[in-house]
């Protein structure tokens, strides 16, 4: 499938087409692509509105909208999975769900005074007033703890990191089970404030190989129901038409023929 990630930072998989969160940028990017189904991937409301506007301008026949409310490093792992050759665009949500089920995310932040989810304790709020304070946030478990020199990110096939321009810890790479496969934004860090703190580090790790995820999804293609409007097979609702799929599949659009898809490694954009 062709993937356009709206607002994605530098460093996402090289096969992902990046576009600024403006209508002109998204439309221009789509028009440069081959005539095929395209997944517009977003993770914030601004980009989501732009994606919907682009579909109104260009038509919904070949544009699928995939919105995921996830952290940027986890999003980068999902985008890598979506670039697997021979995957149909209609399977994008199934791929994302399976990948995210095996992703662990942790963050180190310099303060929790503005953190809302997960909610810190009053004592942690008070501790944020100390200039040398740092906290570990586990969004999956919904926990916040004092940083004591350990990040606790599990080892995995892929490790993606992102950080603020000012480092929150001196040697972030020493906290990882193995060197990061991708650093979003490069060594200068990200300009975007991914966390409500002036200094932060975010890490996501994929526990299982992408090949396992793609194999699981591919095995279900021909059992998915079909969209009432376009006939594409979809596990739940159609990303192209925004309608629920009917119980019995009709039409050839959702499946794939040929060999089992193979994955490519997550790469940084040079």
Coordinates of C-alpha atoms in Angstrom, one line a residue:
X1 CA 0.0 0.0 0.0
X2 CA 1.0 3.6 -0.4
X3 CA 1.2 5.5 2.8
X4 CA 1.2 9.3 3.3
X5 CA 2.0 10.2 7.0
X6 CA 0.7 13.7 7.6
X7 CA 3.0 15.6 10.0
X8 CA 5.4 12.7 10.4
X9 CA 8.9 13.6 11.6
X10 CA 12.1 12.8 9.8
X11 CA 13.3 9.3 10.5
X12 CA 10.1 7.3 9.7
X13 CA 10.5 4.4 7.3
X14 CA 11.9 5.5 4.0
X15 CA 8.9 4.1 2.0
X16 CA 6.5 6.4 3.9
X17 CA 5.6 9.6 2.1
X18 CA 5.7 12.5 4.5
X19 CA 3.5 15.6 4.1
X20 CA 3.1 18.8 6.1
X21 CA -0.3 19.2 7.9
X22 CA -1.6 21.5 5.2
X23 CA -4.1 20.8 2.4
X24 CA -1.8 22.0 -0.3
X25 CA 1.1 19.7 0.9
X26 CA -1.1 16.6 1.2
X27 CA -2.8 17.1 -2.1
X28 CA 0.5 17.7 -3.9
X29 CA 2.0 14.6 -2.3
X30 CA -0.9 12.4 -3.3
X31 CA -0.8 13.7 -6.9
X32 CA 2.9 12.7 -7.2
X33 CA 2.1 9.1 -6.3
X34 CA 1.1 6.3 -8.7
X35 CA -2.6 5.8 -9.3
X36 CA -3.4 3.3 -6.5
X37 CA -5.0 3.2 -3.1
X38 CA -3.4 5.5 -0.6
X39 CA -3.6 5.5 3.2
X40 CA -3.5 8.9 4.8
X41 CA -2.1 8.3 8.3
X42 CA -2.6 10.8 11.1
X43 CA -2.2 11.0 14.9
X44 CA -3.5 14.4 15.8
X45 CA -6.7 16.3 15.1
X46 CA -5.1 19.0 13.0
X47 CA -3.7 16.4 10.6
X48 CA -7.0 14.4 10.7
X49 CA -9.0 17.5 9.5
X50 CA -6.5 18.0 6.7
X51 CA -6.8 14.4 5.6
X52 CA -10.6 14.6 5.5
X53 CA -10.3 17.8 3.5
X54 CA -7.9 16.1 1.0
X55 CA -10.4 13.3 0.5
X56 CA -13.2 15.8 -0.2
X57 CA -11.0 17.5 -2.8
X58 CA -9.6 14.4 -4.5
X59 CA -12.5 12.0 -3.9
X60 CA -12.8 8.9 -1.6
X61 CA -12.3 6.3 -4.3
X62 CA -8.6 5.7 -3.5
X63 CA -8.0 7.5 -0.2
X64 CA -8.2 5.6 3.1
X65 CA -8.0 7.5 6.4
X66 CA -6.2 5.9 9.3
X67 CA -6.2 7.9 12.5
X68 CA -4.3 6.5 15.5
X69 CA -4.1 8.3 18.8
X70 CA -0.6 7.0 19.7
X71 CA 2.8 8.4 20.7
X72 CA 5.1 9.3 17.9
X73 CA 7.6 6.5 18.4
X74 CA 4.8 3.9 18.4
X75 CA 3.4 5.5 15.3
X76 CA 6.8 5.2 13.6
X77 CA 6.7 1.4 14.2
X78 CA 3.2 1.1 12.8
X79 CA 4.2 3.1 9.7
X80 CA 7.0 0.6 9.1
X81 CA 4.5 -2.2 9.2
X82 CA 2.2 -0.5 6.7
X83 CA 5.0 -0.3 4.2
X84 CA 5.2 -4.1 3.9
X85 CA 5.0 -5.1 0.2
X86 CA 1.7 -6.6 -1.2
X87 CA -0.5 -5.4 1.7
X88 CA -3.8 -4.0 0.6
X89 CA -4.7 -0.5 1.9
X90 CA -7.9 -1.9 3.4
X91 CA -5.8 -3.9 5.9
X92 CA -4.2 -0.8 7.4
X93 CA -6.2 -0.8 10.6
X94 CA -5.7 -4.5 11.2
X95 CA -2.0 -4.1 10.7
X96 CA -1.9 -1.1 13.1
X97 CA -3.9 -2.9 15.8
X98 CA -1.7 -6.0 15.7
X99 CA 1.5 -4.0 15.8
X100 CA 0.4 -1.8 18.6
X101 CA -0.6 -4.9 20.6
X102 CA 3.1 -5.8 20.7
X103 CA 4.6 -2.3 21.3
X104 CA 5.8 -1.0 24.6
X105 CA 6.4 2.8 25.2
X106 CA 8.2 4.6 28.0
X107 CA 9.1 8.2 28.5
X108 CA 11.4 10.1 30.8
X109 CA 10.2 13.7 31.5
X110 CA 11.8 16.5 33.5
X111 CA 8.6 17.5 35.2
X112 CA 5.1 16.2 35.7
X113 CA 3.4 19.4 36.7
X114 CA 1.4 19.5 33.4
X115 CA 1.0 15.8 32.9
X116 CA -2.6 14.7 32.9
X117 CA -2.6 11.1 31.7
X118 CA -1.4 9.1 33.5
X119 CA -2.0 11.4 36.5
X120 CA 1.0 12.0 38.9
X121 CA 0.7 12.1 42.6
X122 CA 0.8 15.3 44.7
X123 CA 4.3 14.2 45.9
X124 CA 5.5 13.8 42.3
X125 CA 4.1 17.3 41.6
X126 CA 6.2 18.6 44.4
X127 CA 9.2 16.7 43.3
X128 CA 9.0 18.4 39.9
X129 CA 10.1 21.6 41.6
X130 CA 13.6 20.2 42.1
X131 CA 15.9 21.2 39.1
X132 CA 17.4 17.7 38.8
X133 CA 14.1 15.8 38.9
X134 CA 13.1 13.3 36.3
X135 CA 10.2 10.8 36.0
X136 CA 9.5 7.6 34.1
X137 CA 6.1 7.4 32.5
X138 CA 4.5 4.1 31.3
X139 CA 1.4 5.1 29.2
X140 CA 0.4 1.4 28.7
X141 CA 0.3 0.7 32.4
X142 CA -0.8 4.2 33.4
X143 CA 2.0 4.7 35.9
X144 CA 4.4 7.5 36.8
X145 CA 7.6 6.9 38.9
X146 CA 10.8 8.7 39.9
X147 CA 13.6 8.1 37.4
X148 CA 16.3 6.1 39.2
X149 CA 18.6 5.4 36.3
X150 CA 16.4 2.7 34.6
X151 CA 14.0 3.1 31.8
X152 CA 12.5 -0.4 31.9
X153 CA 11.9 -0.7 28.2
X154 CA 11.8 -4.3 27.1
X155 CA 14.2 -5.6 24.4
X156 CA 12.6 -6.0 21.0
X157 CA 13.1 -6.3 17.3
X158 CA 12.8 -2.6 16.7
X159 CA 13.6 0.3 19.1
X160 CA 12.6 3.8 18.1
X161 CA 13.4 6.9 20.1
X162 CA 12.5 10.6 20.1
X163 CA 13.7 13.3 22.3
X164 CA 13.5 17.0 23.0
X165 CA 16.3 19.3 21.7
X166 CA 17.6 19.6 25.3
X167 CA 18.4 16.1 26.7
X168 CA 16.6 15.0 29.8
X169 CA 19.4 12.5 30.7
X170 CA 23.1 12.7 29.7
X171 CA 23.4 9.3 28.0
X172 CA 20.0 8.2 26.7
X173 CA 21.4 5.3 24.6
X174 CA 22.8 3.7 27.7
X175 CA 19.3 3.1 29.0
X176 CA 18.3 0.9 26.0
X177 CA 18.6 -2.9 25.7
X178 CA 20.3 -2.4 22.4
X179 CA 21.2 0.7 20.2
X180 CA 18.2 2.4 18.8
X181 CA 17.2 1.4 15.2
X182 CA 15.8 4.9 14.5
X183 CA 16.0 8.3 16.2
X184 CA 13.2 10.4 15.0
X185 CA 14.3 13.9 14.2
X186 CA 17.9 12.9 14.2
X187 CA 20.5 13.9 16.9
X188 CA 19.0 17.4 17.2
X189 CA 15.8 16.1 18.6
X190 CA 12.2 17.0 17.7
X191 CA 10.8 20.5 17.7
X192 CA 7.3 19.3 18.5
X193 CA 6.4 19.2 22.2
X194 CA 5.5 15.5 22.4
X195 CA 5.3 15.7 26.2
X196 CA 4.3 18.5 28.5
X197 CA 7.8 19.1 29.8
X198 CA 10.8 21.1 28.5
X199 CA 13.0 18.0 28.4
X200 CA 11.8 14.5 27.5
X201 CA 12.8 11.2 26.0
X202 CA 10.4 8.7 24.4
X203 CA 11.2 5.1 23.5
X204 CA 9.0 2.4 21.8
X205 CA 10.0 -1.2 21.4
X206 CA 8.3 -3.9 19.3
X207 CA 8.4 -7.2 21.0
X208 CA 7.6 -9.5 18.1
X209 CA 8.9 -9.5 14.5
X210 CA 6.9 -7.5 12.0
X211 CA 6.8 -10.7 9.9
X212 CA 4.6 -12.3 12.5
X213 CA 2.2 -9.4 12.6
X214 CA 1.9 -9.3 8.8
X215 CA 1.4 -13.0 8.6
X216 CA -1.4 -12.9 11.2
X217 CA -3.2 -10.2 9.3
X218 CA -2.7 -11.7 5.9
X219 CA -4.2 -15.0 7.0
X220 CA -7.5 -13.3 7.7
X221 CA -7.8 -11.3 4.4
X222 CA -10.2 -13.7 2.7
X223 CA -12.4 -14.1 5.8
X224 CA -13.2 -10.4 6.2
X225 CA -16.6 -9.0 5.3
X226 CA -17.0 -6.5 2.5
X227 CA -17.8 -2.8 2.5
X228 CA -21.4 -2.1 1.3
X229 CA -20.2 0.8 -0.8
X230 CA -16.8 -0.1 -2.4
X231 CA -16.7 -3.9 -1.9
X232 CA -13.3 -3.9 -0.3
X233 CA -12.8 -6.4 2.4
X234 CA -12.3 -4.9 5.9
X235 CA -12.1 -6.4 9.4
X236 CA -14.5 -3.8 10.9
X237 CA -15.3 -0.6 9.1
X238 CA -14.1 0.6 5.7
X239 CA -11.3 3.1 5.9
X240 CA -12.3 4.4 2.5
X241 CA -16.0 4.9 3.0
X242 CA -16.4 5.1 6.8
X243 CA -19.1 2.5 6.9
X244 CA -19.3 -0.9 8.5
X245 CA -18.5 -4.0 6.4
X246 CA -21.3 -6.5 5.8
X247 CA -21.1 -10.1 7.0
X248 CA -20.4 -11.8 3.7
X249 CA -17.6 -10.6 1.5
X250 CA -18.2 -9.8 -2.2
X251 CA -15.8 -8.4 -4.6
X252 CA -12.0 -8.9 -5.1
X253 CA -10.7 -5.6 -3.7
X254 CA -9.7 -6.7 -0.2
X255 CA -7.5 -9.8 -0.7
X256 CA -4.1 -10.3 -2.2
X257 CA -2.7 -12.9 -4.4
X258 CA 0.7 -14.3 -4.7
X259 CA 3.4 -14.9 -2.0
X260 CA 3.1 -14.0 1.7
X261 CA 4.2 -10.4 2.3
X262 CA 7.7 -9.8 3.5
X263 CA 8.8 -7.0 5.7
X264 CA 11.6 -4.5 5.3
X265 CA 13.7 -3.1 8.2
X266 CA 12.8 0.2 9.7
X267 CA 15.1 2.8 8.1
X268 CA 15.9 6.4 8.8
X269 CA 15.5 9.0 6.1
X270 CA 18.9 10.3 5.2

